mmCIF file of C-alpha atoms in Angstrom:
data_model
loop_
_atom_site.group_PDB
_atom_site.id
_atom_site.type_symbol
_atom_site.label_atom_id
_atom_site.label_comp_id
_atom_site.label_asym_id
_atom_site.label_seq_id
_atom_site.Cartn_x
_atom_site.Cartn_y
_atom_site.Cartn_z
ATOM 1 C CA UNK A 580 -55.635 88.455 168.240
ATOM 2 C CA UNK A 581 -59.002 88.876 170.389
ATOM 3 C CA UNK A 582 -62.302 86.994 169.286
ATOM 4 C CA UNK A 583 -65.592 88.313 170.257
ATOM 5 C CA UNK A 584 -68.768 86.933 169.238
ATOM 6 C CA UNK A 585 -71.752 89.524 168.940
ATOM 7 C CA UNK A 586 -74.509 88.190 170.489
ATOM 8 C CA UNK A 587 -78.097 88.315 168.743
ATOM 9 C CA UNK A 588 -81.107 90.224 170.801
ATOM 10 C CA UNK A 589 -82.720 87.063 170.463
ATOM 11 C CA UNK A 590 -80.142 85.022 172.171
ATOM 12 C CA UNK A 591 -80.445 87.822 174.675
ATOM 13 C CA UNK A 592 -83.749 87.664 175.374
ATOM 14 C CA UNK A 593 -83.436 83.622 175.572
ATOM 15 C CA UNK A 594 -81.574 84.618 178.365
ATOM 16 C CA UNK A 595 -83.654 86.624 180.750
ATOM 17 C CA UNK A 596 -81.738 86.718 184.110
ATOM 18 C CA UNK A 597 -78.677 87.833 182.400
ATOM 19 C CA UNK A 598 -76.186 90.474 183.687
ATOM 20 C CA UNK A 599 -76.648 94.177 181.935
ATOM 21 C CA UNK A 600 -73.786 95.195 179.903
ATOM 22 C CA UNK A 601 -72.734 97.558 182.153
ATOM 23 C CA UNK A 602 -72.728 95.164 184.790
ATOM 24 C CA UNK A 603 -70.254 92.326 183.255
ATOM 25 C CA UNK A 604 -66.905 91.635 184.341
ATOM 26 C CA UNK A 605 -64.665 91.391 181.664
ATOM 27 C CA UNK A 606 -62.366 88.407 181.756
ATOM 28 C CA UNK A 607 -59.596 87.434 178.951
ATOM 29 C CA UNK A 608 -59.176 83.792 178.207
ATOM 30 C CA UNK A 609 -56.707 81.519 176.196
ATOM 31 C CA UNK A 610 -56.889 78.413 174.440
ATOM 32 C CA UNK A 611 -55.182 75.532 172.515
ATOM 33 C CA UNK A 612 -57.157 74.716 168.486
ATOM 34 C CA UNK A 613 -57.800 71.131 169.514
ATOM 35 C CA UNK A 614 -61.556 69.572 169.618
ATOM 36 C CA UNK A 615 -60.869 69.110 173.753
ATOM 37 C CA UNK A 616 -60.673 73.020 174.217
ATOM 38 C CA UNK A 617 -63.889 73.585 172.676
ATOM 39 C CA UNK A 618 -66.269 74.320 175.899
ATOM 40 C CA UNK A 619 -64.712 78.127 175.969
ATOM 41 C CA UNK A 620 -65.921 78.636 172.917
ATOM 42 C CA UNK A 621 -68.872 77.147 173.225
ATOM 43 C CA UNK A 622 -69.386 78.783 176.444
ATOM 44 C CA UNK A 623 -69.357 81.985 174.625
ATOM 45 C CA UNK A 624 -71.233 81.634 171.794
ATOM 46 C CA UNK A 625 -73.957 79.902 173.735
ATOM 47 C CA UNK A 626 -74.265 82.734 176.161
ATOM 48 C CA UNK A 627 -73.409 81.332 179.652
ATOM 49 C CA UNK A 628 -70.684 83.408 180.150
ATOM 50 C CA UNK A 629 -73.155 86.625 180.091
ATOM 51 C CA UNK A 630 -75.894 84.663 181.596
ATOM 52 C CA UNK A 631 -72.844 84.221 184.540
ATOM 53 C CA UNK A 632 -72.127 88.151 184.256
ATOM 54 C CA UNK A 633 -69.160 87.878 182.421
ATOM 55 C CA UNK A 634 -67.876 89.628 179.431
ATOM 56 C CA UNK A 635 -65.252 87.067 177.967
ATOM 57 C CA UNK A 636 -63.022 87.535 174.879
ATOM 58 C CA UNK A 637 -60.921 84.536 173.475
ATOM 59 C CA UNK A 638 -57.590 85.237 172.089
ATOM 60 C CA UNK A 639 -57.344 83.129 168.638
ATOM 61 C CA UNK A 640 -56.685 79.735 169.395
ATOM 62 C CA UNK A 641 -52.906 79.036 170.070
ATOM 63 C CA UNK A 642 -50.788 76.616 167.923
ATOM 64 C CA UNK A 643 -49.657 74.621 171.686
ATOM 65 C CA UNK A 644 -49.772 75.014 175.352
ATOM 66 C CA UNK A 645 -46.530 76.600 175.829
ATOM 67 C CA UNK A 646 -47.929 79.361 172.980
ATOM 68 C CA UNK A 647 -50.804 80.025 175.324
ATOM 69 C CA UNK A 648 -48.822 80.203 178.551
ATOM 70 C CA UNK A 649 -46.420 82.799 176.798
ATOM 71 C CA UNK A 650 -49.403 84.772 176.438
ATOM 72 C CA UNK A 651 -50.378 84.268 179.686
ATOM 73 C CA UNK A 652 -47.008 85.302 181.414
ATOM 74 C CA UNK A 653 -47.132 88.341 178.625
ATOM 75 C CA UNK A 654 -50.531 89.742 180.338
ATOM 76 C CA UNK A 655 -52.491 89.138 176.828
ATOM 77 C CA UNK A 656 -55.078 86.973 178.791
ATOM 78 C CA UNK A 657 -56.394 86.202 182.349
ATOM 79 C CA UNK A 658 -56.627 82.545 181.958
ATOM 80 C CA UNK A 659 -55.578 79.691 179.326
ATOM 81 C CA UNK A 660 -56.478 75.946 179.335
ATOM 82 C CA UNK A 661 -53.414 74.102 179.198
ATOM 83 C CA UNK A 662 -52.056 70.299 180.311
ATOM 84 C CA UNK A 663 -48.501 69.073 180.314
ATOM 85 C CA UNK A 664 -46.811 72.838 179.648
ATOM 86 C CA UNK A 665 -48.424 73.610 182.904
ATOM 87 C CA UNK A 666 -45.208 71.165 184.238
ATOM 88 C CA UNK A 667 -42.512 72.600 182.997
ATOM 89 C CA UNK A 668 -43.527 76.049 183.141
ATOM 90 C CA UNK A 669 -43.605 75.362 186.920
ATOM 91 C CA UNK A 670 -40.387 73.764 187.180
ATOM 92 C CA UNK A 671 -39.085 77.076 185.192
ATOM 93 C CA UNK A 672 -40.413 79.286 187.573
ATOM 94 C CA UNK A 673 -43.851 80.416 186.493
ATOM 95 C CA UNK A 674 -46.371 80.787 189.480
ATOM 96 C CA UNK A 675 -49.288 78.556 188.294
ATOM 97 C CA UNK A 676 -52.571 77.435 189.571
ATOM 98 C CA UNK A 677 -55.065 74.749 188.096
ATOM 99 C CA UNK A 678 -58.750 75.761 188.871
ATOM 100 C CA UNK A 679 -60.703 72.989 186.780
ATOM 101 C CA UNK A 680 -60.409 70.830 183.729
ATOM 102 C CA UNK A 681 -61.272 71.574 180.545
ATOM 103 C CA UNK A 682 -60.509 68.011 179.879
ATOM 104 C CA UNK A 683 -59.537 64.539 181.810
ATOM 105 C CA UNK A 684 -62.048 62.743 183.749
ATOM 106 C CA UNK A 685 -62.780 62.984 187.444
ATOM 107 C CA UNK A 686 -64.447 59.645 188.091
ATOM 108 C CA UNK A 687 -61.829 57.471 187.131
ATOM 109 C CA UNK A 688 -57.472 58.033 187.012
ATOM 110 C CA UNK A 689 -57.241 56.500 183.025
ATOM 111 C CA UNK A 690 -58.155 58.609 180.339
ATOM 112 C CA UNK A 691 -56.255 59.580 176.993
ATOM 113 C CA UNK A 692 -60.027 58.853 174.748
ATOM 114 C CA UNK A 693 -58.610 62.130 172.624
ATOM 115 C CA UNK A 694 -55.212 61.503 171.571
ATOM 116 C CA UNK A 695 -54.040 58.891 169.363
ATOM 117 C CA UNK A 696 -50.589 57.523 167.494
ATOM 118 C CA UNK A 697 -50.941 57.416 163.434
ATOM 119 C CA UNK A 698 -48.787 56.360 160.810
ATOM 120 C CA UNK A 699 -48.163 56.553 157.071
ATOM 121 C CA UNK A 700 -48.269 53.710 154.462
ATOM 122 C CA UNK A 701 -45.318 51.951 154.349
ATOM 123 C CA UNK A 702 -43.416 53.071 157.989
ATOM 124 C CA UNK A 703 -43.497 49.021 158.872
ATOM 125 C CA UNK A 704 -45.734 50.667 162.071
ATOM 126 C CA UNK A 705 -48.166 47.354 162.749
ATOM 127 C CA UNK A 706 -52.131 48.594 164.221
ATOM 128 C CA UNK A 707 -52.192 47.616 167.461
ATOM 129 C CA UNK A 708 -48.479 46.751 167.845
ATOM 130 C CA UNK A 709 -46.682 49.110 169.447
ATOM 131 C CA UNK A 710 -43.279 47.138 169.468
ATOM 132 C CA UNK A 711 -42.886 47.882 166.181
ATOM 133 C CA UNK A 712 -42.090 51.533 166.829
ATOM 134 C CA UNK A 713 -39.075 50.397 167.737
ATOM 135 C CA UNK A 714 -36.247 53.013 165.542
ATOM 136 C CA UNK A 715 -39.146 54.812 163.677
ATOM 137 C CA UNK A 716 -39.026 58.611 163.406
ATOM 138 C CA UNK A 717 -41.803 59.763 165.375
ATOM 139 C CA UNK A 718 -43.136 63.459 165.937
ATOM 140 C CA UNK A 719 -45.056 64.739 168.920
ATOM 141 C CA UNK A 720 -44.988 67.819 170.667
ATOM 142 C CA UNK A 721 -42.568 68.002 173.698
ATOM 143 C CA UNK A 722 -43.827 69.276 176.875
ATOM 144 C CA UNK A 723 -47.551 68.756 175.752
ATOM 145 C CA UNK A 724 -50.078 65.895 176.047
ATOM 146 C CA UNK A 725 -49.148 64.117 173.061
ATOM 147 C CA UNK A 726 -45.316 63.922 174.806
ATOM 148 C CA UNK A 727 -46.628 62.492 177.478
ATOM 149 C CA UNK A 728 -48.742 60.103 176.100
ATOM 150 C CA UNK A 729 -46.094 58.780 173.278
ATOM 151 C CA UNK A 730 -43.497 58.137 176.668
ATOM 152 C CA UNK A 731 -46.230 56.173 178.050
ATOM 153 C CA UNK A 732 -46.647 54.241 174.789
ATOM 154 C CA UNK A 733 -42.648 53.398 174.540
ATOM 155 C CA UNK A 734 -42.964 52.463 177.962
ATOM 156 C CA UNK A 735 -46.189 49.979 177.402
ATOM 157 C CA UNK A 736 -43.725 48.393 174.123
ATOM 158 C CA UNK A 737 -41.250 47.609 176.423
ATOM 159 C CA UNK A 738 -38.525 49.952 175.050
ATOM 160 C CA UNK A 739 -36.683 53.211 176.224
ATOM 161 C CA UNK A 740 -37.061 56.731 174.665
ATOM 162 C CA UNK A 741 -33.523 56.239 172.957
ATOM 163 C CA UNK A 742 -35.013 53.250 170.827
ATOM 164 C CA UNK A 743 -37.162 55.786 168.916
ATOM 165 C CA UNK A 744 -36.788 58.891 167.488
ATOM 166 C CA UNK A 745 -38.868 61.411 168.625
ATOM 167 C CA UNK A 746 -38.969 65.095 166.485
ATOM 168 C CA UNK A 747 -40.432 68.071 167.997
ATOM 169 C CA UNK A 748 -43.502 69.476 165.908
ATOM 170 C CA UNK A 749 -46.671 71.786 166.341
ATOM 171 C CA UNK A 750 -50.164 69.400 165.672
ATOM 172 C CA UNK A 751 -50.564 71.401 162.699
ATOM 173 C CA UNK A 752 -47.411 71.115 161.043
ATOM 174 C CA UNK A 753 -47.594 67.253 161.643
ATOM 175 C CA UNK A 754 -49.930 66.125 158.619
ATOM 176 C CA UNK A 755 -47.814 67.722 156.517
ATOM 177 C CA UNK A 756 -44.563 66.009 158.099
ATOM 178 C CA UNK A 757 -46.233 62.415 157.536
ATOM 179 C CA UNK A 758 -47.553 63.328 153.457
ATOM 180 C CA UNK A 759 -43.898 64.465 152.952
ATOM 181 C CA UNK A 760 -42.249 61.057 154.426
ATOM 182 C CA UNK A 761 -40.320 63.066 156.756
ATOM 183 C CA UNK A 762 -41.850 61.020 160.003
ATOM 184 C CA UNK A 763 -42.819 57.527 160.120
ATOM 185 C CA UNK A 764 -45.717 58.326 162.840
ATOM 186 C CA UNK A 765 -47.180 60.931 165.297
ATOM 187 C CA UNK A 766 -48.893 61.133 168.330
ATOM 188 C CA UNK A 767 -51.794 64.285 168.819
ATOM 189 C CA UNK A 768 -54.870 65.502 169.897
ATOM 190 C CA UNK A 769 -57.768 65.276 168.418
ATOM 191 C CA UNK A 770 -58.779 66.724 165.429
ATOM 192 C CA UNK A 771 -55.251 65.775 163.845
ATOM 193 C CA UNK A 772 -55.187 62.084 163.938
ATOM 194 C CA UNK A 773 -58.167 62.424 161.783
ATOM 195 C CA UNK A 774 -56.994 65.057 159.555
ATOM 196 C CA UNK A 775 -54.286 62.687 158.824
ATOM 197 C CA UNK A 776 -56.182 59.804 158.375
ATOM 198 C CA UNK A 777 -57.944 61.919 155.851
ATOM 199 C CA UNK A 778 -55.797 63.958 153.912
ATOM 200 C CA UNK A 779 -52.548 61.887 153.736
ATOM 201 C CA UNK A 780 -53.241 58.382 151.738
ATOM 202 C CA UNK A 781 -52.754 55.067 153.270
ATOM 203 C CA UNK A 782 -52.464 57.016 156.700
ATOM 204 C CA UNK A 783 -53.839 54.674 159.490
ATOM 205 C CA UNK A 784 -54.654 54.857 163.500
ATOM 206 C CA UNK A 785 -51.728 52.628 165.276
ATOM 207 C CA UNK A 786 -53.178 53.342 168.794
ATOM 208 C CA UNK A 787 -55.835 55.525 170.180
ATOM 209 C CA UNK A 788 -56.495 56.311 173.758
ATOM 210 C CA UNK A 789 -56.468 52.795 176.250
ATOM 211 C CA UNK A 790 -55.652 54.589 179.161
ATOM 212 C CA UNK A 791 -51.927 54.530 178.977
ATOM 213 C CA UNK A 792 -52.039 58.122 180.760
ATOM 214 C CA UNK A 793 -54.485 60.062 182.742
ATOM 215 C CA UNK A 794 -55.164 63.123 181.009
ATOM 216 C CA UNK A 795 -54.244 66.429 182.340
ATOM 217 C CA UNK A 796 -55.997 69.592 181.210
ATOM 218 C CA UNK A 797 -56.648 72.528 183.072
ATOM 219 C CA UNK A 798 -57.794 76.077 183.334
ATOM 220 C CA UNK A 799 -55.198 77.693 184.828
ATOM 221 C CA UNK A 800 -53.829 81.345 186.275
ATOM 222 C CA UNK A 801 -51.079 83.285 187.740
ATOM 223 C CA UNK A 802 -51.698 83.168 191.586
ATOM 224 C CA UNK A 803 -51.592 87.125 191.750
ATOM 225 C CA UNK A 804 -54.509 87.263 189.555
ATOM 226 C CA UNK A 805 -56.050 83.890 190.895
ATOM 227 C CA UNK A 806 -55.971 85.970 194.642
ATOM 228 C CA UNK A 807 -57.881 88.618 193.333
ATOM 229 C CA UNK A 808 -60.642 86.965 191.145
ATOM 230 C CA UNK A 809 -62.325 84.236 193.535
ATOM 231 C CA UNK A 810 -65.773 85.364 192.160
ATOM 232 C CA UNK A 811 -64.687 85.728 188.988
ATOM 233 C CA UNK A 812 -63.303 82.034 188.851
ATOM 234 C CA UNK A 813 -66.659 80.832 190.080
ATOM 235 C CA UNK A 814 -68.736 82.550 187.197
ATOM 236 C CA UNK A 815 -66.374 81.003 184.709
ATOM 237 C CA UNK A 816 -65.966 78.144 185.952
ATOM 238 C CA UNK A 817 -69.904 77.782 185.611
ATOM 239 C CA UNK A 818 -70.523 79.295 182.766
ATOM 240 C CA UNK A 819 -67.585 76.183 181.170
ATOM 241 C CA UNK A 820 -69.446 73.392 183.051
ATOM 242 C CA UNK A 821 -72.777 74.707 181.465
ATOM 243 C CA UNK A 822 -71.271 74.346 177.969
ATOM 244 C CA UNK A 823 -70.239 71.129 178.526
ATOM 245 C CA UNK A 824 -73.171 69.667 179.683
ATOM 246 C CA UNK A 825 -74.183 71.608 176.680
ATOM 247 C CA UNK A 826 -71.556 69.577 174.579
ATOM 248 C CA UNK A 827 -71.715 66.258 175.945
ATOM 249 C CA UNK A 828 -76.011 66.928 174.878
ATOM 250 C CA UNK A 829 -75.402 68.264 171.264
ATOM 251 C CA UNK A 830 -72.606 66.903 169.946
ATOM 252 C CA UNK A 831 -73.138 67.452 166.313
ATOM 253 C CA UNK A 832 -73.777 71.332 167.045
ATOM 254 C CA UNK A 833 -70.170 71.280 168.997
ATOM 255 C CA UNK A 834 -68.487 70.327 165.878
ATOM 256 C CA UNK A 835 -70.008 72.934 164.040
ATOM 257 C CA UNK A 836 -68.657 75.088 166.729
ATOM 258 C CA UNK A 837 -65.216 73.728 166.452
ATOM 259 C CA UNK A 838 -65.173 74.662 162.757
ATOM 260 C CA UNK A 839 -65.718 78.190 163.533
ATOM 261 C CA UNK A 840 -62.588 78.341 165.746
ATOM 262 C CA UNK A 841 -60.388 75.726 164.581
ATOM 263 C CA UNK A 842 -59.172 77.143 160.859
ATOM 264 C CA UNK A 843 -60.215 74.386 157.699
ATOM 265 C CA UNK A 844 -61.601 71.993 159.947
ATOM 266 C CA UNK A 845 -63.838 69.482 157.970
ATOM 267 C CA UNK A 846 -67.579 69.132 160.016
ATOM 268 C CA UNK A 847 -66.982 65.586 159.137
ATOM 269 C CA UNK A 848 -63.711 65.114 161.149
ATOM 270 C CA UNK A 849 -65.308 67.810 163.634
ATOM 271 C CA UNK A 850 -68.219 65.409 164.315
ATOM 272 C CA UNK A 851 -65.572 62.058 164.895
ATOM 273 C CA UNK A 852 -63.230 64.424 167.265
ATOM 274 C CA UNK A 853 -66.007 65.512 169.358
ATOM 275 C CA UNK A 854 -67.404 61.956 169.522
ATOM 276 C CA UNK A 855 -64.374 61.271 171.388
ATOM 277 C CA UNK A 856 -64.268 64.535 172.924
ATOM 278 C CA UNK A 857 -67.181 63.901 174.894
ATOM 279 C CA UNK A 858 -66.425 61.360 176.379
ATOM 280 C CA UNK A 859 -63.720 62.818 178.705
ATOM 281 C CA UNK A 860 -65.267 66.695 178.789
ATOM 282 C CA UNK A 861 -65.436 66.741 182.680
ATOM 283 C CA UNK A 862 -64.500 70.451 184.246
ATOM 284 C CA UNK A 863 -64.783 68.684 188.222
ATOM 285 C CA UNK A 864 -61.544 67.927 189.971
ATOM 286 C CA UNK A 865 -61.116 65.074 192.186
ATOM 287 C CA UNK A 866 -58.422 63.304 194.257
ATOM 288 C CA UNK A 867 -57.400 61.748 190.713
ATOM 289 C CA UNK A 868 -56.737 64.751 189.163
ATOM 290 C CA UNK A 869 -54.510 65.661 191.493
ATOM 291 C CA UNK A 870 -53.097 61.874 190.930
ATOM 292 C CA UNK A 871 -52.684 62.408 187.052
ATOM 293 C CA UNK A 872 -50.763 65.500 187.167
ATOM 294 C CA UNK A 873 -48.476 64.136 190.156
ATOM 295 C CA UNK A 874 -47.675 60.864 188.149
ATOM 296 C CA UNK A 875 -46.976 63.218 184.995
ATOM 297 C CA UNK A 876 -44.366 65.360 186.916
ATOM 298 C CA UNK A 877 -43.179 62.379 188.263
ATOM 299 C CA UNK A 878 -43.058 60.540 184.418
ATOM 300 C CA UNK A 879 -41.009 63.634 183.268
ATOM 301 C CA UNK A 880 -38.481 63.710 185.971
ATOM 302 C CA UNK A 881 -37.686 60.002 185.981
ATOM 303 C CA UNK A 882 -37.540 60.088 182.046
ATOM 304 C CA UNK A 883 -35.246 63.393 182.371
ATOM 305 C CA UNK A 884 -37.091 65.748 180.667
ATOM 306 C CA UNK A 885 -37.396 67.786 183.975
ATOM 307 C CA UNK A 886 -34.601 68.329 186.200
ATOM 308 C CA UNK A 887 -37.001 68.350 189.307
ATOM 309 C CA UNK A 888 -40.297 68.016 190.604
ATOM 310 C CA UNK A 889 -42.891 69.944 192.650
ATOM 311 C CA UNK A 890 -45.993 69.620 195.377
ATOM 312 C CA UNK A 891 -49.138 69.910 193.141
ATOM 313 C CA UNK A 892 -50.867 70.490 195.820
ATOM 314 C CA UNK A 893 -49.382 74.100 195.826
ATOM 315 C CA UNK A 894 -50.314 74.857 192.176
ATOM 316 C CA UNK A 895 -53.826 73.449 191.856
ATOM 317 C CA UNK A 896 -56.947 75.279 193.764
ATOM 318 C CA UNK A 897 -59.817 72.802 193.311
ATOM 319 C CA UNK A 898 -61.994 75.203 195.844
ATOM 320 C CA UNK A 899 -63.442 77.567 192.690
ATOM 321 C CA UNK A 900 -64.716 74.324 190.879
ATOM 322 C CA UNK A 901 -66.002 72.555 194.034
ATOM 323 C CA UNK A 902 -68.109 75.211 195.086
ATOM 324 C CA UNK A 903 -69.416 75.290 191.191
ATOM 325 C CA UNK A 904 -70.133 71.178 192.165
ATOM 326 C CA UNK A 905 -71.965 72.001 195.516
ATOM 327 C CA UNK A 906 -74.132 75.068 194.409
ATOM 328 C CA UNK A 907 -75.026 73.895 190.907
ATOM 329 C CA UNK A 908 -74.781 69.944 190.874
ATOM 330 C CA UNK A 909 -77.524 70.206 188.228
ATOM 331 C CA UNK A 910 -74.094 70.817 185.774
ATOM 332 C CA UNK A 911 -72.701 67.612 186.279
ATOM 333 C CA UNK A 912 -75.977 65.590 186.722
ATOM 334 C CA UNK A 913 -75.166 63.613 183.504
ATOM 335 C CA UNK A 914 -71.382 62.562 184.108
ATOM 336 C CA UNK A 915 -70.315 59.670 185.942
ATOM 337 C CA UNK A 916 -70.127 59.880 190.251
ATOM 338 C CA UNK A 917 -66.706 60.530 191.247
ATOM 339 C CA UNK A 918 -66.140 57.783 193.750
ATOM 340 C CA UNK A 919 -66.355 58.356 197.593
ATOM 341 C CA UNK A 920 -62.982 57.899 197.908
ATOM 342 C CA UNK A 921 -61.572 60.241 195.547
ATOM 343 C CA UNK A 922 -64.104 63.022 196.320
ATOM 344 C CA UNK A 923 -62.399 66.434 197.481
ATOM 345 C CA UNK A 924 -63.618 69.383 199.595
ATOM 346 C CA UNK A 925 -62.289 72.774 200.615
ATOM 347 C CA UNK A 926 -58.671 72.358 202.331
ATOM 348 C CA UNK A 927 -58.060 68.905 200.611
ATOM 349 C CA UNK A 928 -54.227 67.978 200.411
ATOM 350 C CA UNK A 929 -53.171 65.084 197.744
ATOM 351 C CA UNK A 930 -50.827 62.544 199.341
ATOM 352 C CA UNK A 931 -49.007 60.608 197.125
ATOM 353 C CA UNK A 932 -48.690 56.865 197.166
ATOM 354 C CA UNK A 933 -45.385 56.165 196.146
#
């Protein structure tokens, strides 16, 4: 279930400050097969994990979030990159910590570029209408992103959760779900709203993105091992900022990444996922970070889908990524500023508004 990509002397020598292979720390890491968890890969097979004196393997990519924080709890891997599973994993019980993003955006609260609702021919779904999902059979993926952002939709058409029907599926299952008539619609991550729109006829985008929800998506540990790895965070961290500066640069060579790790991918629907991808691959943290994953716990409790809520501030650690920030702006130097008054340092607490 381990990936390792054998790197070539001559990426080696492209390298020439890297750590000796006796040298690296090895590190275990997790992640979801959607086009937004595509900087670990990248990070590996570009180098800048050695070139950060790490040795990383990826597990194969996991089917959802709550499939990669199973591992996780199970000691398979060190670290996964999850969103919305992080929530109710907490609420259960698990002892999480957020260290970065692997995607969101720190310079501004909105952002939900990657996911999108689509429907098949003949569901009575109108583009750009979302009242008319009113009673339609809709699949998404409960306790993930794609939950989230579906409740926010319902919300935006002025109706309650009851007035639709919402099915629990894995993103890969759900193509197949729409060709077969057994869903009017579904909500996902990217590359599945484009698979769709491929590979089931008259399939058609109803909504994508317009910042109905602030996307949460983290890199994220148990706090025992979290305690113990500081340095090790750090190196990571980098080596994942490197590869998406990387990523936001060469977009057309990300895709062809993404096919490598994401199983049948076309390079033509991995070139329009990472189009969007880009555009919210951001591994800083800021104050509205910590704002987007307070109004999701808060989203899920009022809607009942959690039976309580918790202080983010005690499971997110922005300290690793901030000192990434200060020592190596050079990372970031192509993303938006965050503004002054969202900007965080070491021993910053989040105070809600409301």
């Amino acid at each position: 279930m381990i990936r390792r990509l054998a790197l070539a002397v001559g990426l080696a020598l492209a390298i020439p400050f890297a750590a000796s292979a006796q040298e690296l720390v090895k590190l275990k890491a997790g992640m979801v097969s959607g086009i937004d968890q595509l900087g670990l890969a990248i990070a590996l097979e570009q180098g800048f994990f050695e070139k950060n004196g790490l040795d990383v393997t990826i597990a194969n990519p996991f089917a959802t979030g709550v499939d990669a924080l199973n591992a996780l709890q199970a000691g398979q891997v060190d670290t996964v990159q999850v969103g919305v599973p992080m929530i109710g994993a907490v609420v259960r019980g698990m002892d999480l910590v957020a260290l970065g993003n692997y995607s969101g955006n720190a310079a501004q609260l909105g952002s939900d570029t990657t996911v999108a609702l689509v429907a098949r021919d003949g569901s009575g779904i109108k583009a750009g209408d979302l009242s008319t999902i009113k009673g339609k059979k809709i699949a998404a993926s409960f306790g993930t992103i794609n939950h989230l952002y579906i409740l926010a939709l319902i919300e935006a058409a002025g109706l309650k959760v009851a007035d639709v029907q919402l099915v629990n599926t894995p993103p890969p299952d759900m193509t197949v779900a729409l060709l077969s008539k057994g869903i009017d619609a579904f909500v996902g991550w990217d590359p599945w709203p484009i698979v769709a729109q491929k590979d089931v006829p008259g399939a058609y985008q109803v909504v994508r993105g317009g910042n109905h929800i602030s996307y949460i998506g983290f890199n994220v540990g148990l706090r025992a091992w979290v305690a113990k790895n500081g340095e090790t965070i750090k190196k990571f961290l980098a080596g994942l900022s490197e590869a998406d500066k990387w990523m936001r640069a060469n977009p057309k060579d990300a895709a062809q990444t993404a096919t490598r790790w994401i199983p049948g991918l076309d390079p033509a629907v991995a070139e329009k996922a990472m189009a969007f991808n880009i555009q919210q691959a951001d591994r800083r943290l800021s104050a509205n970070n910590y704002a987007a994953l307070h109004s999701a716990v808060a989203t899920l409790n009022r809607l009942g889908f959690i039976d309580k809520t918790f202080d983010v501030n005690k499971h997110m650690n922005a300290s690793y990524i901030v000192d990434v920030m200060k020592t190596k702006p050079e990372l970031f130097s192509d993303l938006p500023k965050i503004p002054e008054a969202a900007m965080i340092g070491d021993g910053y607490v989040f105070t809600p508004k409301n």
